[in-house]
Coordinates of C-alpha atoms in Angstrom, one line a residue:
M1 CA 21.5 1.9 -15.4
L2 CA 21.9 -0.8 -12.8
L3 CA 23.0 -4.2 -14.0
L4 CA 22.0 -7.3 -12.1
N5 CA 23.8 -10.4 -13.1
W6 CA 22.1 -13.7 -12.9
R7 CA 23.4 -17.2 -13.1
Q8 CA 21.8 -17.6 -16.5
S9 CA 23.0 -15.9 -19.6
L10 CA 20.4 -13.1 -19.5
K11 CA 21.3 -9.9 -17.6
I12 CA 18.8 -7.6 -16.0
V13 CA 19.1 -3.8 -16.5
L14 CA 17.1 -1.4 -14.4
T15 CA 16.6 2.0 -16.1
K16 CA 16.9 5.2 -14.1
E17 CA 13.1 5.4 -14.1
A18 CA 12.8 1.9 -12.6
K19 CA 15.4 2.7 -9.9
D20 CA 13.5 5.9 -9.2
S21 CA 10.3 4.0 -8.9
L22 CA 11.8 1.6 -6.4
R23 CA 13.1 4.6 -4.3
E24 CA 9.6 6.2 -4.4
I25 CA 7.9 2.9 -3.4
E26 CA 10.3 2.5 -0.5
S27 CA 9.9 6.1 0.6
Y28 CA 6.1 6.0 0.5
I29 CA 5.7 2.7 2.3
G30 CA 8.5 3.7 4.7
Q31 CA 6.4 6.6 6.0
T32 CA 4.4 4.0 7.9
S33 CA 6.7 1.1 8.2
K34 CA 10.4 0.8 7.3
R35 CA 10.1 -3.0 7.6
A36 CA 7.2 -3.2 5.2
A37 CA 9.0 -1.0 2.8
Q38 CA 12.1 -3.1 2.8
Q39 CA 10.1 -6.3 2.4
T40 CA 8.2 -4.9 -0.5
I41 CA 11.4 -3.9 -2.3
I42 CA 13.0 -7.3 -1.6
T43 CA 9.8 -9.1 -2.9
I44 CA 9.9 -7.0 -6.2
L45 CA 13.6 -7.5 -6.8
N46 CA 13.4 -11.2 -6.0
K47 CA 10.6 -11.6 -8.6
I48 CA 12.6 -9.7 -11.1
T49 CA 15.8 -11.5 -10.6
R50 CA 14.4 -15.0 -10.2
Q51 CA 11.3 -15.2 -12.4
L52 CA 12.3 -13.1 -15.4
P53 CA 15.6 -14.7 -16.4
A54 CA 14.0 -18.2 -16.2
H55 CA 10.8 -17.2 -18.0
P56 CA 11.2 -13.8 -19.7
Q57 CA 8.1 -14.3 -21.8
S58 CA 5.9 -15.4 -18.9
A59 CA 4.4 -12.0 -18.3
K60 CA 1.5 -10.7 -20.3
P61 CA 2.1 -8.5 -23.4
G62 CA 2.2 -4.8 -22.4
I63 CA 0.2 -1.9 -23.6
L64 CA 3.3 -0.4 -25.3
T65 CA 4.7 -2.3 -28.3
D66 CA 7.4 -4.9 -27.4
T67 CA 6.9 -4.6 -23.6
R68 CA 5.6 -7.1 -21.1
E69 CA 3.8 -6.5 -17.8
L70 CA 4.7 -8.6 -14.8
Y71 CA 2.1 -8.5 -12.0
F72 CA 2.5 -9.9 -8.6
S73 CA 0.0 -11.8 -6.4
D74 CA 1.7 -10.8 -3.1
V75 CA 2.3 -7.1 -3.7
P76 CA 0.2 -4.6 -5.7
Y77 CA 2.9 -3.6 -8.2
C78 CA 3.6 -4.2 -11.9
V79 CA 7.0 -4.3 -13.6
I80 CA 7.1 -3.1 -17.2
Y81 CA 10.0 -4.6 -19.2
T82 CA 11.4 -5.5 -22.5
S83 CA 13.6 -8.5 -23.3
D84 CA 15.7 -10.0 -26.1
N85 CA 18.1 -12.9 -26.2
K86 CA 20.6 -11.3 -23.9
T87 CA 19.0 -8.6 -21.7
I88 CA 15.9 -7.9 -19.7
T89 CA 15.4 -4.2 -19.4
V90 CA 13.1 -3.0 -16.6
L91 CA 11.5 0.2 -17.8
S92 CA 9.2 1.0 -14.9
I93 CA 7.6 -0.3 -11.7
F94 CA 4.3 1.1 -10.6
H95 CA 1.5 0.5 -8.1
T96 CA -1.5 -1.2 -9.8
A97 CA -3.9 1.5 -8.5
Q98 CA -1.9 4.2 -10.3
S99 CA -2.8 5.5 -13.7
R100 CA 0.0 5.3 -16.2

């Protein structure tokens, strides 16, 4: 698990599946543009590290119990996560055109 500390009291944890998803996203987009791949990953990580600690309940309730789904307007990806009073755990990241 990858831990990302934020200036607030919540910490962000990316599971192995979430980290693998980021690598796959970067690899797939990188086939056509390394720059676009890097920008997409930066955008996703910025949203995770900036929006979620400030507003962990802002995303819509997920299909799975006790999860939330954060969709982005500028990239076609969704972050599935859980949160409690201390930790936000990113479970998965997927392209919105993918079936789950």
